[in-house]
């Protein structure tokens, strides 16, 4: 005796039920998405500018040879004297889209201002000049000076230190702002960070300060995320309902599959 179970065909959709649910689902998801995006834009519009921390003495923030870490970007001030050593002209730079050169000078920080009891050398980025072939002279400096600005990280050594540019005395050329490289020609120990001066001196313009940080309105960000979660929840519930209730229910007499039997009778 052999039996064969017929293949069941997919139940048809109940479009009169499914279409309204899909429409309501689309409206709810679009509304939640739009409200979430509005809150996200609002979070950026109401962002609060975080003012830079006030300048602090360098000795209270960084010591010679110490990794700069969180000191990068901080405003500092330090007192010292310009070392009687050659300056460094850095080529291949860009300021606001304009080709530029930078001037680096060694500032000898006295023992009482390093915080270590010993003198040290700080690399100071004095300023920048347009790379038009007319590099300004290295400014003269005698006696103690106070330099203020922000700290920036040093770069990798370029391994290329060449003769001074034409017309510039007491300077050499380089391609990087690397204290590790400058330690070969300047008296050590050197600070690992570079102080970017905030004052224009002798034709060398001060670099623009770093842009102020902004802090988002986190309450609006939270509201935006909530709206997007609501939208995702509506989509989940709608899809689940359509899957469970969107098709025509099976007939009561079709709950069990009929079996066709062959050779039921034996003669």
XYZ file of C-alpha atoms in Angstrom:
267
model
C 0.000 0.000 0.000
C 1.417 3.399 -0.989
C 0.280 6.892 0.064
C 1.011 10.347 -1.355
C 0.571 13.684 0.496
C -0.397 16.503 -1.853
C 1.699 19.703 -1.830
C -0.053 22.561 -0.029
C -0.244 25.822 -1.975
C 0.618 29.139 -0.266
C -2.329 30.813 1.357
C -3.421 34.008 -0.409
C -2.866 37.412 1.175
C -5.708 39.302 2.809
C -4.965 42.557 1.039
C -7.782 44.418 2.751
C -5.946 43.852 6.033
C -2.350 43.996 4.833
C -2.509 47.244 2.845
C -3.766 49.421 5.756
C -1.159 47.902 8.075
C 1.653 48.524 5.577
C 0.469 52.112 5.077
C 0.297 52.747 8.824
C 3.698 51.122 9.246
C 5.251 53.356 6.580
C 3.751 56.491 8.143
C 4.929 55.550 11.647
C 8.450 54.667 10.482
C 8.745 57.859 8.422
C 7.479 59.975 11.317
C 9.916 58.415 13.784
C 12.783 58.785 11.327
C 11.951 62.437 10.667
C 11.579 63.260 14.361
C 14.854 61.512 15.125
C 16.637 63.451 12.389
C 15.138 66.714 13.668
C 16.475 66.005 17.162
C 19.869 65.099 15.683
C 20.042 68.412 13.807
C 18.921 70.214 16.948
C 21.753 68.571 18.910
C 24.280 70.063 16.462
C 22.588 73.466 16.338
C 22.657 73.750 20.127
C 26.233 72.495 20.442
C 28.174 74.369 23.093
C 31.652 75.659 22.286
C 34.140 74.455 24.855
C 36.555 77.243 25.694
C 40.226 76.322 25.728
C 41.761 75.916 29.154
C 43.696 78.993 30.327
C 47.450 79.068 29.819
C 49.487 77.358 32.515
C 53.235 77.331 33.206
C 54.978 74.692 31.107
C 56.691 73.189 34.161
C 53.324 72.256 35.649
C 52.310 70.322 32.545
C 55.374 68.844 30.844
C 58.973 68.018 31.660
C 61.902 67.486 29.272
C 61.879 64.034 27.704
C 58.376 63.287 28.980
C 55.788 62.010 26.498
C 53.431 64.948 25.832
C 50.244 62.857 25.881
C 47.303 64.975 27.047
C 49.455 68.116 27.041
C 49.043 68.406 23.257
C 46.773 71.318 22.404
C 47.071 72.945 25.830
C 47.875 76.628 26.195
C 51.138 77.206 28.051
C 53.658 79.922 28.812
C 57.349 79.607 29.563
C 60.266 81.899 30.296
C 63.701 81.343 28.771
C 66.283 82.782 26.416
C 66.898 82.121 22.743
C 69.829 79.748 22.411
C 72.837 80.935 20.420
C 72.332 78.171 17.849
C 71.103 77.993 14.277
C 67.362 78.121 13.664
C 65.528 75.655 11.416
C 63.477 76.580 8.347
C 60.834 73.951 7.538
C 59.786 73.695 3.896
C 56.770 72.205 2.191
C 54.080 73.509 4.535
C 50.598 74.871 3.901
C 48.625 77.538 5.760
C 45.032 78.176 4.666
C 45.811 76.777 1.228
C 48.933 78.908 0.769
C 52.415 77.338 0.405
C 54.427 78.290 3.457
C 57.647 77.797 5.388
C 57.936 77.560 9.179
C 60.662 78.888 11.466
C 61.807 76.844 14.463
C 64.065 78.243 17.172
C 65.583 76.665 20.293
C 64.439 78.276 23.546
C 66.749 77.510 26.448
C 64.560 77.070 29.534
C 66.321 77.751 32.828
C 66.498 75.160 35.595
C 63.972 77.010 37.741
C 61.382 76.906 34.932
C 61.776 73.276 33.820
C 60.697 71.784 37.131
C 63.601 69.322 37.038
C 66.440 71.439 38.393
C 68.288 71.321 35.059
C 68.183 73.410 31.900
C 66.459 72.088 28.788
C 65.711 73.170 25.227
C 62.199 73.750 23.941
C 61.460 73.777 20.205
C 59.444 76.910 19.434
C 57.558 77.317 16.177
C 58.065 81.061 15.877
C 55.759 81.539 12.892
C 55.252 81.070 9.187
C 55.976 82.976 5.994
C 54.717 82.611 2.446
C 56.907 80.339 0.340
C 57.576 82.972 -2.317
C 61.365 82.857 -2.340
C 61.750 85.744 0.124
C 62.271 84.130 3.508
C 62.454 86.690 6.364
C 65.548 86.882 8.524
C 65.705 85.042 11.824
C 64.605 87.555 14.496
C 67.265 88.668 16.932
C 66.670 87.905 20.576
C 68.651 88.707 23.691
C 67.914 88.245 27.348
C 64.995 86.463 28.952
C 61.747 86.260 27.000
C 58.320 84.879 27.821
C 56.738 82.792 25.076
C 53.094 81.746 25.105
C 51.100 79.542 22.763
C 49.849 75.986 22.412
C 51.684 72.678 22.374
C 51.722 70.417 19.342
C 53.199 66.977 18.863
C 56.520 66.472 17.180
C 56.772 64.741 13.817
C 58.885 61.885 12.531
C 62.408 62.808 11.495
C 62.873 63.579 7.807
C 66.572 62.596 7.738
C 67.134 65.599 5.453
C 68.870 68.584 7.028
C 70.467 70.792 4.396
C 72.166 74.142 3.921
C 70.308 77.337 4.863
C 67.969 78.943 2.323
C 69.428 81.757 0.200
C 69.726 85.039 2.061
C 69.003 83.581 5.495
C 71.813 83.569 8.028
C 72.242 81.258 11.019
C 69.670 78.729 9.875
C 69.461 75.326 8.237
C 66.690 73.694 6.223
C 64.631 70.654 7.135
C 61.378 69.015 6.111
C 59.944 68.024 9.481
C 59.199 69.429 12.913
C 60.968 66.673 14.803
C 62.575 67.329 18.212
C 64.335 63.969 17.872
C 66.050 65.285 14.741
C 66.784 68.710 16.202
C 68.438 67.068 19.214
C 71.351 66.295 16.868
C 72.154 69.989 16.443
C 70.701 71.686 19.526
C 71.830 71.308 23.120
C 69.765 68.805 25.054
C 67.752 67.585 26.689
C 64.824 68.569 24.449
C 61.134 68.606 25.197
C 59.175 66.070 23.148
C 56.508 68.647 22.266
C 56.705 71.842 20.216
C 55.444 75.215 21.429
C 53.606 77.161 18.722
C 54.047 80.846 19.530
C 50.944 83.039 19.431
C 52.814 86.252 18.588
C 53.995 87.568 15.210
C 57.701 88.433 15.248
C 59.950 89.974 12.587
C 57.958 89.054 9.487
C 57.037 85.603 10.778
C 53.283 85.412 11.332
C 51.840 83.398 14.190
C 50.030 80.229 13.178
C 46.256 80.200 13.692
C 45.250 78.650 17.031
C 43.503 75.264 16.988
C 39.756 75.390 16.514
C 37.698 75.359 19.686
C 36.000 72.070 20.499
C 32.216 71.886 20.547
C 30.055 69.679 22.738
C 26.792 68.276 21.388
C 23.485 68.643 23.209
C 23.396 65.059 24.463
C 19.762 65.294 25.535
C 18.728 65.916 21.933
C 21.016 63.088 20.805
C 19.256 60.758 23.262
C 15.840 61.858 21.976
C 16.952 61.198 18.388
C 18.078 57.678 19.277
C 14.788 57.056 21.099
C 12.747 58.068 18.057
C 14.795 55.779 15.804
C 14.338 52.909 18.250
C 10.574 53.533 18.242
C 10.591 53.439 14.447
C 12.507 50.154 14.393
C 10.091 48.719 16.969
C 7.066 49.686 14.869
C 8.633 48.025 11.823
C 9.305 44.859 13.806
C 5.757 44.682 15.208
C 4.214 45.411 11.798
C 6.236 42.756 9.984
C 5.451 40.252 12.724
C 1.715 40.964 12.511
C 1.683 40.681 8.708
C 3.509 37.372 8.893
C 1.071 35.934 11.438
C -2.223 37.472 10.283
C -1.801 38.641 6.717
C -2.869 35.454 4.931
C -6.256 33.802 4.618
C -6.656 31.320 7.505
C -6.776 27.626 6.747
C -10.188 25.966 6.606
C -11.109 23.793 9.489
C -11.357 20.759 7.265
C -7.893 21.452 5.859
C -6.066 21.343 9.151
C -4.941 17.813 8.448
C -3.599 16.739 5.090
C -5.691 14.097 3.274
C -3.969 10.849 2.374
C -4.641 9.129 -0.877
C -4.329 5.460 -0.454
C -3.791 3.034 -3.290
C -4.422 -0.681 -3.327
C -6.652 -0.273 -0.277
C -8.576 -3.356 -1.226
C -7.000 -6.664 -1.858
C -8.796 -9.257 -3.752
